[in-house]
Structure formats: C-alpha cells, structure tokens
Tab-separated table of N, CA, C and O in Angstrom:
chain	number	residue	atom	x	y	z
A	1	UNK	N	64.797	231.047	-84.545
A	1	UNK	CA	65.393	232.484	-84.718
A	1	UNK	C	66.276	232.878	-83.487
A	1	UNK	O	66.666	232.553	-82.079
A	2	UNK	N	67.718	233.433	-83.743
A	2	UNK	CA	68.292	233.452	-83.531
A	2	UNK	C	68.099	234.677	-82.415
A	2	UNK	O	67.740	235.758	-82.831
A	3	UNK	N	68.926	234.300	-81.578
A	3	UNK	CA	69.246	235.525	-80.285
A	3	UNK	C	70.624	234.706	-79.875
A	3	UNK	O	71.633	233.977	-80.224
A	4	UNK	N	71.609	236.397	-79.427
A	4	UNK	CA	72.936	235.893	-78.886
A	4	UNK	C	73.494	237.166	-77.859
A	4	UNK	O	72.497	238.016	-77.881
A	5	UNK	N	74.351	237.074	-77.063
A	5	UNK	CA	74.509	238.245	-76.213
A	5	UNK	C	75.657	238.958	-76.838
A	5	UNK	O	77.225	237.971	-77.771
A	6	UNK	N	75.296	240.348	-77.134
A	6	UNK	CA	77.028	241.209	-77.560
A	6	UNK	C	77.825	241.806	-76.433
A	6	UNK	O	77.310	242.297	-75.694
A	7	UNK	N	78.741	241.287	-76.267
A	7	UNK	CA	79.553	242.640	-74.876
A	7	UNK	C	80.445	243.276	-75.501
A	7	UNK	O	80.959	242.739	-76.786
A	8	UNK	N	80.625	244.402	-75.067
A	8	UNK	CA	81.000	245.499	-75.848
A	8	UNK	C	81.829	246.659	-74.500
A	8	UNK	O	81.214	246.468	-73.287
A	9	UNK	N	82.986	247.239	-75.182
A	9	UNK	CA	83.444	248.019	-74.852
A	9	UNK	C	83.536	249.080	-75.926
A	9	UNK	O	83.863	249.378	-76.185
A	10	UNK	N	83.727	249.853	-74.515
A	10	UNK	CA	83.803	251.812	-74.707
A	10	UNK	C	84.279	252.132	-74.667
A	10	UNK	O	85.085	251.952	-73.358
A	11	UNK	N	84.122	254.049	-74.477
A	11	UNK	CA	84.874	254.737	-74.127
A	11	UNK	C	85.139	254.962	-72.547
A	11	UNK	O	83.787	254.872	-72.222
A	12	UNK	N	85.696	255.290	-72.236
A	12	UNK	CA	85.583	255.262	-70.416
A	12	UNK	C	84.964	256.526	-70.314
A	12	UNK	O	84.884	258.087	-70.712
A	13	UNK	N	83.194	256.500	-69.354
A	13	UNK	CA	82.838	257.221	-69.387
A	13	UNK	C	81.556	257.834	-69.631
A	13	UNK	O	80.574	258.484	-70.216
A	14	UNK	N	81.619	256.709	-71.221
A	14	UNK	CA	80.031	257.111	-72.370
A	14	UNK	C	79.235	255.491	-72.180
A	14	UNK	O	78.104	255.439	-73.005
A	15	UNK	N	79.300	255.060	-70.853
A	15	UNK	CA	78.915	253.538	-71.229
A	15	UNK	C	76.577	253.350	-70.809
A	15	UNK	O	76.034	253.749	-71.679
A	16	UNK	N	76.416	254.944	-70.231
A	16	UNK	CA	75.201	255.426	-70.142
A	16	UNK	C	75.022	256.016	-71.741
A	16	UNK	O	73.510	255.555	-72.104
A	17	UNK	N	75.682	257.287	-72.310
A	17	UNK	CA	74.751	256.927	-73.719
A	17	UNK	C	75.048	256.157	-74.650
A	17	UNK	O	74.026	255.951	-75.377
A	18	UNK	N	75.471	254.951	-74.437
A	18	UNK	CA	75.751	253.927	-75.318
A	18	UNK	C	75.172	252.860	-74.798
A	18	UNK	O	73.915	252.244	-76.071
A	19	UNK	N	74.600	252.772	-73.733
A	19	UNK	CA	72.842	252.427	-73.527
A	19	UNK	C	72.133	252.940	-74.192
A	19	UNK	O	70.842	251.231	-74.603
A	20	UNK	N	72.031	253.407	-73.556
A	20	UNK	CA	70.583	254.570	-74.684
A	20	UNK	C	70.436	254.409	-75.885
A	20	UNK	O	69.369	253.777	-76.627
A	21	UNK	N	71.464	254.067	-76.661
A	21	UNK	CA	71.728	254.349	-78.246
A	21	UNK	C	71.128	252.557	-78.368
A	21	UNK	O	70.227	251.567	-79.371
A	22	UNK	N	71.556	251.823	-77.635
A	22	UNK	CA	71.537	249.981	-78.012
A	22	UNK	C	70.125	250.291	-77.511
A	22	UNK	O	69.917	248.951	-78.547
A	23	UNK	N	69.800	250.580	-76.709
A	23	UNK	CA	68.318	250.230	-76.030
A	23	UNK	C	66.794	250.861	-77.305
A	23	UNK	O	66.435	250.259	-76.750
A	24	UNK	N	67.659	251.336	-77.822
A	24	UNK	CA	66.943	251.830	-78.954
A	24	UNK	C	67.001	250.814	-80.188
A	24	UNK	O	66.375	251.468	-81.357
A	25	UNK	N	67.824	250.104	-80.767
A	25	UNK	CA	68.102	249.366	-82.222
A	25	UNK	C	66.615	248.224	-82.211
A	25	UNK	O	66.317	247.362	-80.642
A	26	UNK	N	65.985	247.790	-82.599
A	26	UNK	CA	64.760	247.395	-83.151
A	26	UNK	C	65.357	245.473	-82.624
A	26	UNK	O	64.149	244.693	-81.907
A	27	UNK	N	65.780	244.726	-82.644
A	27	UNK	CA	66.593	243.916	-82.772
A	27	UNK	C	67.121	243.952	-80.641
A	27	UNK	O	67.336	242.386	-80.310
A	28	UNK	N	67.684	244.662	-79.653
A	28	UNK	CA	67.896	244.407	-78.988
A	28	UNK	C	67.017	243.926	-77.746
A	28	UNK	O	66.031	245.108	-78.029
A	29	UNK	N	67.111	243.164	-77.349
A	29	UNK	CA	65.870	242.231	-76.151
A	29	UNK	C	66.114	243.054	-74.556
A	29	UNK	O	65.299	243.386	-74.364
A	30	UNK	N	67.319	243.306	-74.526
A	30	UNK	CA	68.053	243.453	-72.956
A	30	UNK	C	69.171	244.653	-73.104
A	30	UNK	O	70.114	243.795	-74.408
A	31	UNK	N	69.642	245.571	-73.236
A	31	UNK	CA	70.750	246.129	-72.467
A	31	UNK	C	71.264	246.028	-71.240
A	31	UNK	O	70.753	247.360	-70.502
A	32	UNK	N	72.401	246.542	-70.801
A	32	UNK	CA	72.606	246.392	-68.988
A	32	UNK	C	74.262	246.503	-68.883
A	32	UNK	O	75.115	246.109	-69.560
A	33	UNK	N	74.879	247.672	-68.567
A	33	UNK	CA	76.042	247.987	-67.984
A	33	UNK	C	76.244	246.880	-66.885
A	33	UNK	O	75.616	246.330	-65.644
A	34	UNK	N	77.904	246.508	-67.128
A	34	UNK	CA	78.327	245.643	-66.465
A	34	UNK	C	79.950	246.367	-65.539
A	34	UNK	O	80.251	247.204	-66.316
A	35	UNK	N	80.321	245.606	-65.059
A	35	UNK	CA	81.954	246.298	-64.362
A	35	UNK	C	82.875	244.634	-64.906
A	35	UNK	O	81.900	243.709	-63.934
A	36	UNK	N	83.535	244.421	-64.944
A	36	UNK	CA	85.103	243.645	-65.591
A	36	UNK	C	85.434	244.124	-67.189
A	36	UNK	O	85.161	245.306	-67.239
A	37	UNK	N	85.965	243.122	-67.267
A	37	UNK	CA	86.010	243.395	-68.452
A	37	UNK	C	85.998	243.355	-69.529
A	37	UNK	O	85.875	244.256	-70.154
A	38	UNK	N	84.319	243.073	-69.613
A	38	UNK	CA	83.056	243.988	-70.273
A	38	UNK	C	82.531	245.575	-69.733
A	38	UNK	O	81.831	244.874	-68.770
A	39	UNK	N	82.242	246.394	-70.434
A	39	UNK	CA	81.741	247.579	-69.888
A	39	UNK	C	80.061	247.211	-70.361
A	39	UNK	O	79.049	247.721	-69.198
A	40	UNK	N	79.562	246.610	-70.668
A	40	UNK	CA	77.785	246.646	-71.328
A	40	UNK	C	77.900	245.178	-71.622
A	40	UNK	O	78.625	244.424	-72.872
A	41	UNK	N	76.031	244.470	-71.311
A	41	UNK	CA	75.730	243.088	-72.646
A	41	UNK	C	74.540	243.748	-72.806
A	41	UNK	O	73.756	244.102	-72.330
A	42	UNK	N	74.344	242.955	-74.149
A	42	UNK	CA	73.037	243.687	-74.919
A	42	UNK	C	72.889	241.288	-75.215
A	42	UNK	O	73.851	240.791	-75.721
A	43	UNK	N	71.815	241.713	-75.214
A	43	UNK	CA	70.501	240.653	-75.589
A	43	UNK	C	70.560	240.996	-76.995
A	43	UNK	O	69.356	241.683	-77.348
A	44	UNK	N	70.585	240.005	-78.487
A	44	UNK	CA	70.152	240.316	-79.391
A	44	UNK	C	69.237	239.401	-80.259
A	44	UNK	O	69.222	238.208	-80.123
A	45	UNK	N	67.966	239.421	-79.857
A	45	UNK	CA	67.112	238.153	-80.670
A	45	UNK	C	66.486	238.990	-82.241
A	45	UNK	O	65.475	239.800	-82.292
A	46	UNK	N	66.098	238.233	-83.194
A	46	UNK	CA	66.096	238.649	-84.519
A	46	UNK	C	65.241	237.629	-85.228
A	46	UNK	O	64.961	236.559	-84.920
A	47	UNK	N	64.626	238.034	-86.077
A	47	UNK	CA	63.933	237.321	-86.546
A	47	UNK	C	64.804	236.229	-88.329
A	47	UNK	O	64.882	235.165	-87.681
A	48	UNK	N	65.861	236.811	-88.941
A	48	UNK	CA	66.848	235.547	-89.218
A	48	UNK	C	68.464	236.562	-88.858
A	48	UNK	O	68.436	237.146	-88.208
A	49	UNK	N	69.455	235.309	-89.173
A	49	UNK	CA	70.766	235.426	-88.640
A	49	UNK	C	70.972	236.977	-89.854
A	49	UNK	O	72.059	237.319	-89.275
A	50	UNK	N	70.331	237.124	-90.890
A	50	UNK	CA	70.576	238.010	-91.495
A	50	UNK	C	70.466	239.574	-90.957
A	50	UNK	O	71.375	240.028	-90.728
A	51	UNK	N	69.798	239.464	-90.683
A	51	UNK	CA	68.841	240.337	-89.230
A	51	UNK	C	69.994	240.799	-88.451
A	51	UNK	O	70.445	242.311	-87.919
A	52	UNK	N	69.975	239.672	-88.203
A	52	UNK	CA	71.766	240.027	-86.460
A	52	UNK	C	72.425	240.668	-86.679
A	52	UNK	O	72.856	241.266	-86.291
A	53	UNK	N	73.164	239.985	-87.828
A	53	UNK	CA	74.490	239.944	-88.985
A	53	UNK	C	74.080	241.903	-88.884
A	53	UNK	O	75.318	242.042	-88.633
A	54	UNK	N	73.174	242.299	-89.689
A	54	UNK	CA	72.778	243.797	-89.788
A	54	UNK	C	73.098	244.461	-88.232
A	54	UNK	O	73.841	245.198	-88.566
A	55	UNK	N	72.055	244.292	-87.729
A	55	UNK	CA	72.477	244.362	-85.989
A	55	UNK	C	73.760	245.447	-85.793
A	55	UNK	O	73.659	245.897	-85.053
A	56	UNK	N	74.259	243.708	-85.605
A	56	UNK	CA	75.346	243.877	-84.573
A	56	UNK	C	77.218	244.814	-85.528
A	56	UNK	O	77.453	245.486	-84.943
A	57	UNK	N	76.533	243.820	-87.213
A	57	UNK	CA	77.604	244.976	-87.733
A	57	UNK	C	77.464	246.535	-88.123
A	57	UNK	O	78.505	247.201	-88.257
A	58	UNK	N	76.322	246.605	-88.650
A	58	UNK	CA	76.016	248.006	-88.716
A	58	UNK	C	75.142	249.420	-87.893
A	58	UNK	O	75.531	249.942	-88.186
A	59	UNK	N	75.340	248.388	-86.551
A	59	UNK	CA	74.625	249.537	-86.120
A	59	UNK	C	75.434	249.374	-84.246
A	59	UNK	O	75.175	250.056	-84.166
A	60	UNK	N	75.166	248.611	-84.120
A	60	UNK	CA	75.679	248.147	-82.734
A	60	UNK	C	77.156	249.094	-82.620
A	60	UNK	O	77.622	249.579	-81.991
A	61	UNK	N	78.209	248.050	-83.876
A	61	UNK	CA	79.214	248.439	-83.363
A	61	UNK	C	79.426	249.753	-84.099
A	61	UNK	O	80.733	250.218	-84.471
A	62	UNK	N	78.469	250.119	-85.088
A	62	UNK	CA	79.028	251.910	-86.051
A	62	UNK	C	78.643	252.773	-84.708
A	62	UNK	O	78.631	253.677	-85.084
A	63	UNK	N	78.448	252.392	-83.543
A	63	UNK	CA	77.903	253.509	-82.796
A	63	UNK	C	79.381	254.152	-82.358
A	63	UNK	O	80.751	253.535	-81.974
A	64	UNK	N	79.085	255.488	-82.031
A	64	UNK	CA	81.127	256.284	-82.058
A	64	UNK	C	81.807	255.251	-81.094
A	64	UNK	O	83.503	255.472	-81.635
A	65	UNK	N	80.964	255.546	-79.835
A	65	UNK	CA	82.188	255.520	-78.487
A	65	UNK	C	82.591	253.359	-78.725
A	65	UNK	O	83.276	253.330	-77.738
A	66	UNK	N	82.070	253.318	-79.153
A	66	UNK	CA	81.531	251.583	-79.028
A	66	UNK	C	83.721	251.177	-79.610
A	66	UNK	O	83.613	251.463	-80.878
A	67	UNK	N	84.185	250.271	-78.563
A	67	UNK	CA	85.917	250.055	-78.793
A	67	UNK	C	86.380	248.381	-79.163
A	67	UNK	O	86.995	249.167	-80.595
A	68	UNK	N	85.026	247.607	-78.993
A	68	UNK	CA	85.092	246.407	-79.744
A	68	UNK	C	84.102	245.706	-79.077
A	68	UNK	O	83.061	246.257	-78.551
A	69	UNK	N	84.266	244.606	-79.556
A	69	UNK	CA	82.613	243.601	-79.401
A	69	UNK	C	83.205	242.483	-79.378
A	69	UNK	O	83.613	241.696	-79.764
A	70	UNK	N	82.197	241.297	-78.556
A	70	UNK	CA	82.308	239.746	-78.339
A	70	UNK	C	81.114	239.618	-78.984
A	70	UNK	O	80.823	239.492	-77.898
A	71	UNK	N	80.832	238.450	-79.969
A	71	UNK	CA	79.402	238.207	-80.029
A	71	UNK	C	79.015	236.770	-80.024
A	71	UNK	O	80.150	235.576	-80.132
A	72	UNK	N	78.303	236.855	-78.598
A	72	UNK	CA	77.827	234.878	-78.172
A	72	UNK	C	76.734	234.390	-78.977
A	72	UNK	O	75.967	234.672	-78.503
A	73	UNK	N	76.438	233.170	-79.740
A	73	UNK	CA	74.891	233.232	-80.679
A	73	UNK	C	74.877	231.999	-79.715
A	73	UNK	O	75.451	230.929	-79.730
A	74	UNK	N	73.812	232.122	-79.312
A	74	UNK	CA	72.907	231.369	-78.239
A	74	UNK	C	72.569	229.994	-79.279
A	74	UNK	O	71.935	230.315	-80.961
A	75	UNK	N	72.863	229.091	-79.473
A	75	UNK	CA	72.548	228.050	-79.907
A	75	UNK	C	71.665	226.714	-78.185
A	75	UNK	O	71.633	226.928	-77.796
A	76	UNK	N	70.130	226.741	-79.002
A	76	UNK	CA	68.658	226.327	-78.189
A	76	UNK	C	69.103	225.052	-79.112
A	76	UNK	O	68.860	224.782	-80.084
A	77	UNK	N	69.288	223.905	-77.645
A	77	UNK	CA	69.174	222.278	-77.909
A	77	UNK	C	67.843	222.239	-77.674
A	77	UNK	O	67.744	220.972	-76.851
C-alpha cells in the first residue's frame, strides 16, 4: 500500500481553506499547517500507486490556491 508525504505551498492566507479541502480527500490520512519553506504537509495512503497518482495530480494539485507541491514517496523496507 503506497504512502507519501506531500509538501504544499499555497497562496498567502489560504492555509485553512486548503487544509479543509485536503481533509475531504479520501486518500489523505493526515493534513497539517506547517511553518517554514512549506505551508502544509499531507500524508497520503492509497491502495495502489495509480490511486495515489490520481489523488495527487487531479485532486490535491487542482485545489485553486495550491501553488506548488513536493511529493516524497515512503519506502518501507
């Protein structure tokens, strides 16, 4: 089961509305506002890699206020 952390930069002042939208996405396990280089951090957990790609590419990145993302795939070993 693929897992990833997605780090997001969003429009200034839009952290809370974006956080609310992120938490409504089924594959989002956790979502938090952060301070520093990135505005939000999201933990994604899906059944398949295709489901993860779909969620990140078409749901998370399509939120209007999202400016950029960085995806870190978790490798359990």
